[in-house]
Amino acid sequence: MSVTAAKGFTAAGIAAGIKDNGNPDLALVVNTGPRLAAAGVFTSNRVKAAPVLWSEQVLRGGQVSAVVLNSGGANACTGPLGFQDTHATAEKAAEVLGHSAGEVAVCSTGLIGVRLPMDRLLPGIEEAAKELSAYGGDKAAIAIKTTDTVHKTAVAEGAGWVVGGMAKGAGMLAPGLATMLVVLTTDADVDAPGLDAALREATRTTFDRVDSDGCMSTNDTVLLLASGASGITPEAKEFAEAVRSVCDDLAQQLIRDAEGASKDIRIEVVNAASEEDAVEVGRSIARNNLLKCAVHGEDPNWGRVLSAIGTTSAAFEPDRLNVAINGVWVCRNGSVGEDRELVDMRYREVRITADLAAGDESAVIWTNDLTADYVHENSAYSS
Amino acid sequence: MSVTAAKGFTAAGIAAGIKDNGNPDLALVVNTGPRLAAAGVFTSNRVKAAPVLWSEQVLRGGQVSAVVLNSGGANACTGPLGFQDTHATAEKAAEVLGHSAGEVAVCSTGLIGVRLPMDRLLPGIEEAAKELSAYGGDKAAIAIKTTDTVHKTAVAEGAGWVVGGMAKGAGMLAPGLATMLVVLTTDADVDAPGLDAALREATRTTFDRVDSDGCMSTNDTVLLLASGASGITPEAKEFAEAVRSVCDDLAQQLIRDAEGASKDIRIEVVNAASEEDAVEVGRSIARNNLLKCAVHGEDPNWGRVLSAIGTTSAAFEPDRLNVAINGVWVCRNGSVGEDRELVDMRYREVRITADLAAGDESAVIWTNDLTADYVHENSAYSS
């Protein structure tokens, strides 16, 4: 159901010829109202793609009537001409849909440093507009795939209202924002500040805590659009929880589809002095290539966890650290704990618990193992 | 010639049975004087191995008469009993050599979280002491290898004095200190503060700027021992340059022998506002797994360089960044530059130049590509 699960939205996904292989590569999501409220969260990378620079401006107005998304090219590091391409994309969508270009967000994903084939993209917008449908959510989700093996959608239902969404992302997942494009829609009647608050809190504890390969994208975008079509304004907390639930679901789908991964690693840092400490330690563990290789080899190499913790500025005493892998406390008080032979790592999900013994805060960070397939996917061709 | 190139030093390397495979695993380096001055630099990891904690104490006295080094076990995360093992090692060497244990440094390398087989290590010290020779430098260098494919030694000659050294390290190279064990010796007559100043300046621009896989060890140690046997006290600048030259040579050998690597990547950041900015940007590029995969695939994917620069706090404007790969300026002013097809990446050394256009400071960071062999070496068995 994706972005069309909520009333007041239509969507489409087509093959415009942006990708050489003829796969779907252009998606449109349109808010048919009555409300056009929107909020967005963007990459914190200082090198931002043209569509990010454009959409940040659009979102400042708090209104989005349509989103154009393309795969097959990131339109990043393309200079002033690349920005003109994004502008022309928004203008074309506005013309075809009868909207204002200042309310059209644009998202792009693919190779950095290559101009988009505008001679295919602009006619594609006309074609996509003809396909717009209240059942087009899945097609839109399929059209934004790059190296994704599956399309990703999620829905949460409230009392008479819905939050739905789609995501793409399989590599370059990283904090600052897990690298990806995400469009969420809702028919709840919520204004732009309400959407913004719910979205920021949701991404902070979901997409922001997915760190597949430590690399931060130039194109990360998460948009939340509200049509108000249900006529219902949910209680803020209830609405925020629905948005968080959809973000969490999509973030999990991103991790499970990460490039070349054979293991999903759930890193829980407990008994930290602060949530910031817990997140810092979790990220440090998540980015340790040696540990990620060990998990790939089903080797409960807890020394690599400790050496990762030791590089952080978090509050802890080395001789009070405890580490469990899949429930077995292989490290106690910074030293050898239970027999590592007891750890069963045959299954896809691997749980690492790092106990800092320094407080009562905690955080969960997700990552993947590092595999020869990851190397292959990212060395055999440009992406 | 290694650590015995300088007069006033003997060394030995033997197989004590610490390694299961029977390879050499125990080295001794002895300063026969007349001077016993020494300086040391250790890992900045807060989880420090027992031998690091011990040797830091020893070096505070500024005198080292002998160094015991073992491969086959890091003696890290082994608790108070592990520290007792290091203490017993120093006591044994002191007893055999007729020195004070407080002047015996200890270095260990190998798997974290496993106690050392003291029933083999202690008799090994007696055996190694019998083998001590002014020609034992190479044997000592061989005995400290872990996954190293070659042993690493270097020498620089002054006017009547010498600086020589040995290093081990192939994985876990990282900043804070490239992960490794290094022992440098000199027959120059330099006191402990003089050694300390030369060593810190040398490691700052050599080992500290080698970042093979972003992982920081619990055991990094670099020691510089002076015997004064030449009777010559060189000018401070001249001595510092000789120490830097030996460190640079050994650092290059570490990079060329990094686990699974097929490319050595020299990242030069130029026109930075400060040296700190240049180093931060260089490290960020060096740690970008996607870029390291691209280099492995001989793909001049400069977009990954820009996305790495964008995650830093260095002073720069995105639309003024320039990037060259092997001399071809594939990115100019943050956008498409010369044709990427012009880049020839067939050779082992790959040079990436990042021009921040923000000042006139620069720095060079070395790293390697990320390969399936790296994944294999670090997943197939515990190390």
CSV table of N, CA, C and O in Angstrom, one decimal, chain A residues 44-47 77-79 111-114 172 213 215-216 218 259 288-290 293-294 296-297 299 301-304 306-307 309-316 318 321 334-336 340 370-372 374-375 378-379 381-383, chain B residues 44-47 77-79 111-114 172 213 215-216 218 259 288-290 293-294 296-297 299 301-304 306-316 318 321 334-336 340 370-372 374-375 378-379 381-383:
chain,number,residue,atom,x,y,z
A,44,SER,N,23.0,15.2,6.6
A,44,SER,CA,23.8,16.2,7.2
A,44,SER,C,25.2,16.3,6.5
A,44,SER,O,26.0,17.1,7.0
A,45,ASN,N,25.3,15.6,5.4
A,45,ASN,CA,26.5,15.7,4.6
A,45,ASN,C,26.6,17.2,4.1
A,45,ASN,O,25.6,17.7,3.6
A,46,ARG,N,27.8,17.8,4.2
A,46,ARG,CA,27.9,19.2,3.7
A,46,ARG,C,28.0,19.3,2.2
A,46,ARG,O,27.8,20.3,1.6
A,47,VAL,N,28.3,18.1,1.5
A,47,VAL,CA,28.2,18.1,0.1
A,47,VAL,C,26.8,17.5,-0.2
A,47,VAL,O,26.6,16.3,-0.1
A,77,CYS,N,27.0,16.7,-7.1
A,77,CYS,CA,28.3,17.2,-7.6
A,77,CYS,C,28.1,17.4,-9.1
A,77,CYS,O,29.0,17.0,-9.9
A,78,THR,N,27.1,18.1,-9.5
A,78,THR,CA,26.8,18.4,-10.9
A,78,THR,C,26.8,19.9,-11.1
A,78,THR,O,26.4,20.4,-12.2
A,79,GLY,N,27.1,20.7,-10.1
A,79,GLY,CA,27.2,22.1,-10.3
A,79,GLY,C,25.9,22.9,-10.5
A,79,GLY,O,24.8,22.3,-10.4
A,111,LEU,N,24.3,7.2,-9.2
A,111,LEU,CA,25.7,7.6,-9.3
A,111,LEU,C,25.9,9.1,-9.1
A,111,LEU,O,25.1,9.9,-9.6
A,112,ILE,N,26.9,9.5,-8.3
A,112,ILE,CA,27.3,10.9,-8.1
A,112,ILE,C,28.1,11.4,-9.3
A,112,ILE,O,28.9,10.6,-9.9
A,113,GLY,N,27.9,12.6,-9.6
A,113,GLY,CA,28.8,13.3,-10.6
A,113,GLY,C,28.5,13.1,-12.0
A,113,GLY,O,29.3,13.2,-12.9
A,114,VAL,N,27.2,12.7,-12.3
A,114,VAL,CA,26.8,12.5,-13.7
A,114,VAL,C,25.4,13.3,-13.8
A,114,VAL,O,24.6,13.3,-13.0
A,172,MET,N,25.5,2.7,1.5
A,172,MET,CA,25.7,4.0,2.0
A,172,MET,C,24.8,4.3,3.1
A,172,MET,O,24.6,5.5,3.4
A,213,ASP,N,27.3,0.9,6.6
A,213,ASP,CA,28.8,0.9,6.2
A,213,ASP,C,29.5,2.2,6.5
A,213,ASP,O,30.6,2.4,6.0
A,215,CYS,N,29.2,5.1,5.7
A,215,CYS,CA,29.3,6.1,4.6
A,215,CYS,C,28.0,7.0,4.6
A,215,CYS,O,26.9,6.4,4.5
A,216,MET,N,28.2,8.3,4.5
A,216,MET,CA,27.0,9.2,4.6
A,216,MET,C,26.8,9.7,3.2
A,216,MET,O,27.7,10.3,2.5
A,218,THR,N,25.1,12.0,-0.1
A,218,THR,CA,24.8,13.4,-0.4
A,218,THR,C,23.3,13.6,-0.7
A,218,THR,O,23.0,14.7,-1.0
A,259,GLU,N,23.7,-4.0,1.2
A,259,GLU,CA,24.5,-4.7,0.1
A,259,GLU,C,25.4,-5.8,0.6
A,259,GLU,O,26.3,-5.5,1.5
A,288,ASN,N,33.3,-0.9,13.1
A,288,ASN,CA,34.6,-1.6,13.2
A,288,ASN,C,34.7,-2.7,12.2
A,288,ASN,O,34.0,-3.7,12.3
A,289,ASN,N,35.4,-2.4,11.1
A,289,ASN,CA,35.5,-3.4,10.0
A,289,ASN,C,36.0,-4.8,10.5
A,289,ASN,O,35.5,-5.8,10.0
A,290,LEU,N,36.9,-4.8,11.5
A,290,LEU,CA,37.4,-6.1,11.9
A,290,LEU,C,36.3,-6.9,12.6
A,290,LEU,O,36.1,-8.1,12.4
A,293,CYS,N,33.8,-8.2,10.0
A,293,CYS,CA,34.4,-9.4,9.4
A,293,CYS,C,34.2,-10.6,10.3
A,293,CYS,O,33.9,-11.7,9.9
A,294,ALA,N,34.5,-10.5,11.6
A,294,ALA,CA,34.4,-11.6,12.5
A,294,ALA,C,33.0,-12.1,12.6
A,294,ALA,O,32.8,-13.3,12.6
A,296,HIS,N,30.8,-11.9,10.3
A,296,HIS,CA,30.6,-12.7,9.0
A,296,HIS,C,31.1,-14.1,9.2
A,296,HIS,O,30.5,-15.0,8.7
A,297,GLY,N,32.3,-14.2,9.8
A,297,GLY,CA,32.8,-15.6,10.0
A,297,GLY,C,32.3,-16.3,11.2
A,297,GLY,O,32.8,-17.4,11.6
A,299,ASP,N,32.4,-15.7,14.3
A,299,ASP,CA,33.5,-15.8,15.3
A,299,ASP,C,33.2,-14.7,16.4
A,299,ASP,O,33.1,-13.5,16.1
A,301,ASN,N,34.3,-12.7,18.4
A,301,ASN,CA,35.6,-12.1,18.7
A,301,ASN,C,35.3,-10.8,19.5
A,301,ASN,O,35.4,-9.7,19.1
A,302,TRP,N,35.1,-11.0,20.8
A,302,TRP,CA,34.6,-9.9,21.7
A,302,TRP,C,35.8,-8.8,21.9
A,302,TRP,O,35.5,-7.7,22.3
A,303,GLY,N,37.0,-9.2,21.7
A,303,GLY,CA,38.1,-8.3,21.8
A,303,GLY,C,38.0,-7.1,20.9
A,303,GLY,O,38.4,-6.0,21.2
A,304,ARG,N,37.4,-7.4,19.7
A,304,ARG,CA,37.2,-6.3,18.7
A,304,ARG,C,36.1,-5.4,19.2
A,304,ARG,O,36.1,-4.2,18.8
A,306,LEU,N,35.6,-4.6,22.5
A,306,LEU,CA,36.3,-3.8,23.5
A,306,LEU,C,37.2,-2.8,22.8
A,306,LEU,O,37.3,-1.6,23.3
A,307,SER,N,38.0,-3.2,21.8
A,307,SER,CA,38.9,-2.2,21.2
A,307,SER,C,38.1,-1.1,20.5
A,307,SER,O,38.6,0.1,20.5
A,309,ILE,N,35.1,0.1,21.7
A,309,ILE,CA,34.6,0.9,22.8
A,309,ILE,C,35.7,1.8,23.3
A,309,ILE,O,35.5,3.0,23.6
A,310,GLY,N,36.9,1.3,23.3
A,310,GLY,CA,38.1,2.0,23.8
A,310,GLY,C,38.5,3.3,23.0
A,310,GLY,O,39.2,4.1,23.5
A,311,THR,N,37.9,3.4,21.8
A,311,THR,CA,38.2,4.6,21.0
A,311,THR,C,37.3,5.7,21.2
A,311,THR,O,37.4,6.8,20.7
A,312,THR,N,36.3,5.5,22.0
A,312,THR,CA,35.2,6.5,22.3
A,312,THR,C,35.6,7.4,23.5
A,312,THR,O,36.5,7.1,24.2
A,313,SER,N,34.8,8.5,23.6
A,313,SER,CA,35.0,9.4,24.7
A,313,SER,C,33.9,9.1,25.8
A,313,SER,O,33.8,9.9,26.7
A,314,ALA,N,33.2,8.0,25.7
A,314,ALA,CA,32.1,7.7,26.6
A,314,ALA,C,32.6,7.5,28.0
A,314,ALA,O,33.8,7.1,28.2
A,315,ALA,N,31.8,7.7,29.0
A,315,ALA,CA,32.2,7.4,30.4
A,315,ALA,C,32.2,5.9,30.6
A,315,ALA,O,31.2,5.2,30.4
A,316,PHE,N,33.3,5.3,31.0
A,316,PHE,CA,33.4,3.9,31.4
A,316,PHE,C,34.8,3.6,32.0
A,316,PHE,O,35.7,4.4,31.7
A,318,PRO,N,37.6,0.6,31.9
A,318,PRO,CA,37.9,-0.6,31.1
A,318,PRO,C,37.6,-1.9,31.9
A,318,PRO,O,37.2,-2.9,31.3
A,321,LEU,N,33.8,-3.2,32.0
A,321,LEU,CA,33.0,-3.4,30.8
A,321,LEU,C,32.6,-4.9,30.7
A,321,LEU,O,33.3,-5.8,31.0
A,334,GLY,N,35.8,-6.5,31.8
A,334,GLY,CA,36.9,-6.2,30.9
A,334,GLY,C,37.8,-7.3,30.6
A,334,GLY,O,38.9,-7.2,30.0
A,335,SER,N,37.4,-8.5,31.0
A,335,SER,CA,38.3,-9.7,30.9
A,335,SER,C,37.4,-10.9,30.4
A,335,SER,O,36.2,-10.8,30.2
A,336,VAL,N,38.1,-12.0,30.4
A,336,VAL,CA,37.4,-13.2,29.8
A,336,VAL,C,36.2,-13.6,30.7
A,336,VAL,O,36.3,-13.7,31.9
A,340,ARG,N,33.5,-18.8,25.1
A,340,ARG,CA,33.0,-18.3,23.8
A,340,ARG,C,32.5,-19.4,22.9
A,340,ARG,O,31.7,-19.2,22.0
A,370,LEU,N,30.5,-7.4,7.3
A,370,LEU,CA,31.3,-7.0,6.1
A,370,LEU,C,31.7,-8.3,5.3
A,370,LEU,O,32.3,-9.2,5.9
A,371,THR,N,31.3,-8.3,4.1
A,371,THR,CA,31.5,-9.5,3.3
A,371,THR,C,32.2,-9.3,2.0
A,371,THR,O,32.3,-8.2,1.5
A,372,ALA,N,32.6,-10.4,1.4
A,372,ALA,CA,33.2,-10.3,0.1
A,372,ALA,C,32.2,-9.8,-0.9
A,372,ALA,O,32.5,-9.1,-1.9
A,374,TYR,N,29.9,-7.6,-0.4
A,374,TYR,CA,29.9,-6.1,-0.3
A,374,TYR,C,31.0,-5.5,-1.1
A,374,TYR,O,30.8,-4.6,-1.9
A,375,VAL,N,32.2,-6.1,-0.9
A,375,VAL,CA,33.3,-5.6,-1.7
A,375,VAL,C,33.0,-5.7,-3.2
A,375,VAL,O,33.2,-4.8,-4.0
A,378,ASN,N,30.5,-3.2,-4.6
A,378,ASN,CA,31.0,-1.8,-4.6
A,378,ASN,C,32.3,-1.6,-5.3
A,378,ASN,O,32.9,-0.5,-5.3
A,379,SER,N,32.8,-2.6,-5.9
A,379,SER,CA,34.1,-2.5,-6.7
A,379,SER,C,33.9,-2.9,-8.1
A,379,SER,O,34.6,-2.4,-9.0
A,381,TYR,N,31.5,-2.2,-10.2
A,381,TYR,CA,30.9,-1.2,-11.1
A,381,TYR,C,30.7,0.1,-10.3
A,381,TYR,O,30.6,0.1,-9.1
A,382,SER,N,30.5,1.2,-11.0
A,382,SER,CA,30.2,2.5,-10.4
A,382,SER,C,28.8,2.5,-9.9
A,382,SER,O,27.9,2.1,-10.6
A,383,SER,N,28.6,3.0,-8.6
A,383,SER,CA,27.3,3.2,-8.1
A,383,SER,C,27.2,4.3,-7.2
A,383,SER,O,28.3,4.8,-6.8
B,44,SER,N,46.3,5.2,21.9
B,44,SER,CA,45.4,6.1,22.6
B,44,SER,C,44.1,5.4,22.9
B,44,SER,O,43.2,6.0,23.4
B,45,ASN,N,44.0,4.1,22.5
B,45,ASN,CA,42.8,3.3,22.9
B,45,ASN,C,42.7,3.3,24.4
B,45,ASN,O,43.7,3.1,25.1
B,46,ARG,N,41.5,3.5,24.9
B,46,ARG,CA,41.3,3.5,26.4
B,46,ARG,C,41.3,2.1,27.0
B,46,ARG,O,41.4,1.9,28.2
B,47,VAL,N,41.0,1.1,26.1
B,47,VAL,CA,41.2,-0.2,26.5
B,47,VAL,C,42.6,-0.7,26.2
B,47,VAL,O,42.9,-0.9,25.0
B,77,CYS,N,42.7,-7.4,27.6
B,77,CYS,CA,41.4,-7.8,28.2
B,77,CYS,C,41.5,-9.1,28.9
B,77,CYS,O,40.7,-10.0,28.8
B,78,THR,N,42.6,-9.2,29.7
B,78,THR,CA,42.8,-10.4,30.5
B,78,THR,C,42.8,-10.2,32.0
B,78,THR,O,43.2,-11.0,32.8
B,79,GLY,N,42.4,-8.9,32.4
B,79,GLY,CA,42.2,-8.6,33.8
B,79,GLY,C,43.5,-8.6,34.6
B,79,GLY,O,44.6,-8.6,34.1
B,111,LEU,N,45.8,-12.4,19.5
B,111,LEU,CA,44.4,-12.4,19.8
B,111,LEU,C,44.2,-11.7,21.1
B,111,LEU,O,44.9,-11.9,22.1
B,112,ILE,N,43.1,-10.9,21.2
B,112,ILE,CA,42.7,-10.3,22.4
B,112,ILE,C,41.9,-11.3,23.3
B,112,ILE,O,41.1,-12.1,22.7
B,113,GLY,N,42.0,-11.2,24.6
B,113,GLY,CA,41.1,-11.9,25.5
B,113,GLY,C,41.5,-13.3,25.8
B,113,GLY,O,40.7,-14.1,26.1
B,114,VAL,N,42.8,-13.6,25.6
B,114,VAL,CA,43.3,-15.0,25.9
B,114,VAL,C,44.5,-14.8,26.7
B,114,VAL,O,45.4,-14.0,26.4
B,172,MET,N,44.6,-3.9,11.6
B,172,MET,CA,44.3,-3.0,12.7
B,172,MET,C,45.2,-1.7,12.7
B,172,MET,O,45.3,-1.0,13.7
B,213,ASP,N,42.7,0.3,8.2
B,213,ASP,CA,41.3,-0.1,8.3
B,213,ASP,C,40.5,0.6,9.4
B,213,ASP,O,39.4,0.1,9.7
B,215,CYS,N,40.7,0.7,12.4
B,215,CYS,CA,40.5,0.1,13.7
B,215,CYS,C,41.8,0.3,14.6
B,215,CYS,O,42.9,0.2,14.1
B,216,MET,N,41.5,0.8,15.8
B,216,MET,CA,42.6,1.1,16.7
B,216,MET,C,42.9,0.0,17.7
B,216,MET,O,42.0,-0.5,18.3
B,218,THR,N,44.6,-2.2,20.9
B,218,THR,CA,44.8,-2.1,22.3
B,218,THR,C,46.3,-2.2,22.7
B,218,THR,O,46.6,-2.1,23.9
B,259,GLU,N,46.7,-6.3,5.4
B,259,GLU,CA,46.0,-7.5,5.2
B,259,GLU,C,45.1,-7.4,3.9
B,259,GLU,O,44.2,-6.6,3.9
B,288,ASN,N,36.6,5.6,4.2
B,288,ASN,CA,35.3,5.4,3.4
B,288,ASN,C,35.4,4.1,2.7
B,288,ASN,O,36.0,3.9,1.7
B,289,ASN,N,34.6,3.1,3.3
B,289,ASN,CA,34.6,1.8,2.7
B,289,ASN,C,34.2,1.7,1.2
B,289,ASN,O,34.7,0.9,0.5
B,290,LEU,N,33.2,2.6,0.9
B,290,LEU,CA,32.8,2.6,-0.5
B,290,LEU,C,33.9,3.0,-1.5
B,290,LEU,O,34.1,2.4,-2.5
B,293,CYS,N,36.5,0.3,-1.8
B,293,CYS,CA,36.1,-0.8,-2.7
B,293,CYS,C,36.2,-0.3,-4.2
B,293,CYS,O,36.7,-1.1,-5.0
B,294,ALA,N,35.9,1.0,-4.4
B,294,ALA,CA,36.0,1.5,-5.8
B,294,ALA,C,37.5,1.5,-6.3
B,294,ALA,O,37.7,1.1,-7.4
B,296,HIS,N,39.7,-0.6,-5.2
B,296,HIS,CA,40.0,-2.0,-5.5
B,296,HIS,C,39.5,-2.4,-6.9
B,296,HIS,O,40.2,-3.1,-7.7
B,297,GLY,N,38.4,-1.9,-7.3
B,297,GLY,CA,37.8,-2.1,-8.7
B,297,GLY,C,38.4,-1.2,-9.8
B,297,GLY,O,37.9,-1.2,-10.9
B,299,ASP,N,38.1,1.9,-10.1
B,299,ASP,CA,37.0,2.8,-10.6
B,299,ASP,C,37.3,4.1,-10.0
B,299,ASP,O,37.3,4.3,-8.8
B,301,ASN,N,36.0,6.7,-8.8
B,301,ASN,CA,34.6,7.1,-8.3
B,301,ASN,C,34.8,8.3,-7.4
B,301,ASN,O,34.7,8.2,-6.2
B,302,TRP,N,35.0,9.5,-7.9
B,302,TRP,CA,35.4,10.7,-7.1
B,302,TRP,C,34.2,11.2,-6.3
B,302,TRP,O,34.4,11.9,-5.3
B,303,GLY,N,33.0,10.8,-6.7
B,303,GLY,CA,31.8,11.2,-5.9
B,303,GLY,C,31.9,10.7,-4.5
B,303,GLY,O,31.5,11.3,-3.5
B,304,ARG,N,32.6,9.5,-4.3
B,304,ARG,CA,32.7,8.9,-3.0
B,304,ARG,C,33.8,9.7,-2.2
B,304,ARG,O,33.7,9.8,-0.9
B,306,LEU,N,34.1,13.1,-2.5
B,306,LEU,CA,33.4,14.2,-2.1
B,306,LEU,C,32.4,13.9,-0.9
B,306,LEU,O,32.3,14.7,0.0
B,307,SER,N,31.7,12.8,-1.0
B,307,SER,CA,30.8,12.5,0.1
B,307,SER,C,31.6,12.3,1.4
B,307,SER,O,31.0,12.6,2.5
B,308,ALA,N,32.8,11.8,1.3
B,308,ALA,CA,33.6,11.7,2.5
B,308,ALA,C,34.1,13.0,3.1
B,308,ALA,O,34.0,13.3,4.3
B,309,ILE,N,34.5,13.9,2.2
B,309,ILE,CA,34.9,15.2,2.6
B,309,ILE,C,33.7,15.9,3.3
B,309,ILE,O,33.9,16.6,4.3
B,310,GLY,N,32.5,15.7,2.7
B,310,GLY,CA,31.3,16.4,3.2
B,310,GLY,C,30.9,16.0,4.7
B,310,GLY,O,30.1,16.7,5.3
B,311,THR,N,31.5,14.9,5.2
B,311,THR,CA,31.1,14.5,6.6
B,311,THR,C,32.0,15.2,7.6
B,311,THR,O,31.9,15.0,8.8
B,312,THR,N,33.0,16.0,7.1
B,312,THR,CA,34.0,16.6,8.1
B,312,THR,C,33.6,18.0,8.5
B,312,THR,O,32.7,18.6,7.9
B,313,SER,N,34.3,18.5,9.5
B,313,SER,CA,34.0,19.8,10.0
B,313,SER,C,35.1,20.8,9.4
B,313,SER,O,35.2,22.0,9.8
B,314,ALA,N,35.9,20.4,8.5
B,314,ALA,CA,37.0,21.2,7.9
B,314,ALA,C,36.4,22.4,7.2
B,314,ALA,O,35.2,22.4,6.7
B,315,ALA,N,37.2,23.5,7.1
B,315,ALA,CA,36.7,24.7,6.3
B,315,ALA,C,36.8,24.4,4.8
B,315,ALA,O,37.9,24.0,4.3
B,316,PHE,N,35.7,24.5,4.1
B,316,PHE,CA,35.7,24.4,2.7
B,316,PHE,C,34.3,24.8,2.2
B,316,PHE,O,33.3,24.8,2.9
B,318,PRO,N,31.6,23.6,-0.7
B,318,PRO,CA,31.4,22.4,-1.6
B,318,PRO,C,31.6,22.8,-3.1
B,318,PRO,O,32.2,21.9,-3.8
B,321,LEU,N,35.6,22.6,-4.2
B,321,LEU,CA,36.4,21.4,-4.0
B,321,LEU,C,36.9,20.9,-5.4
B,321,LEU,O,36.2,20.9,-6.4
B,334,GLY,N,33.7,21.3,-7.3
B,334,GLY,CA,32.6,20.5,-6.8
B,334,GLY,C,31.8,19.8,-7.8
B,334,GLY,O,30.7,19.2,-7.5
B,335,SER,N,32.2,19.8,-9.1
B,335,SER,CA,31.4,19.2,-10.2
B,335,SER,C,32.3,18.5,-11.1
B,335,SER,O,33.5,18.3,-10.9
B,336,VAL,N,31.7,18.0,-12.2
B,336,VAL,CA,32.4,17.2,-13.1
B,336,VAL,C,33.6,17.9,-13.7
B,336,VAL,O,33.5,19.0,-14.2
B,340,ARG,N,36.8,11.0,-16.6
B,340,ARG,CA,37.3,10.0,-15.7
B,340,ARG,C,38.0,8.8,-16.5
B,340,ARG,O,38.7,8.0,-15.9
B,370,LEU,N,39.9,-1.9,0.0
B,370,LEU,CA,39.1,-2.9,0.8
B,370,LEU,C,38.8,-4.1,-0.2
B,370,LEU,O,38.3,-3.9,-1.3
B,371,THR,N,39.2,-5.3,0.2
B,371,THR,CA,39.2,-6.4,-0.7
B,371,THR,C,38.5,-7.6,-0.1
B,371,THR,O,38.4,-7.7,1.2
B,372,ALA,N,38.1,-8.5,-0.9
B,372,ALA,CA,37.5,-9.8,-0.4
B,372,ALA,C,38.6,-10.5,0.4
B,372,ALA,O,38.2,-11.2,1.4
B,374,TYR,N,40.7,-9.2,2.4
B,374,TYR,CA,40.7,-8.6,3.8
B,374,TYR,C,39.6,-9.2,4.6
B,374,TYR,O,39.8,-9.6,5.7
B,375,VAL,N,38.4,-9.3,3.9
B,375,VAL,CA,37.3,-10.0,4.6
B,375,VAL,C,37.6,-11.4,5.0
B,375,VAL,O,37.4,-11.8,6.1
B,378,ASN,N,40.0,-11.7,7.9
B,378,ASN,CA,39.5,-11.3,9.2
B,378,ASN,C,38.2,-12.0,9.6
B,378,ASN,O,37.6,-11.6,10.6
B,379,SER,N,37.8,-12.9,8.8
B,379,SER,CA,36.5,-13.6,9.2
B,379,SER,C,36.8,-15.1,9.3
B,379,SER,O,36.0,-15.8,10.0
B,381,TYR,N,39.2,-16.8,10.7
B,381,TYR,CA,39.8,-17.3,12.0
B,381,TYR,C,39.9,-16.1,12.9
B,381,TYR,O,40.0,-14.9,12.5
B,382,SER,N,40.0,-16.4,14.2
B,382,SER,CA,40.2,-15.3,15.2
B,382,SER,C,41.6,-14.8,15.1
B,382,SER,O,42.6,-15.5,15.0
B,383,SER,N,41.8,-13.5,15.1
B,383,SER,CA,43.1,-12.9,15.2
B,383,SER,C,43.0,-11.6,16.0
B,383,SER,O,42.0,-11.1,16.3
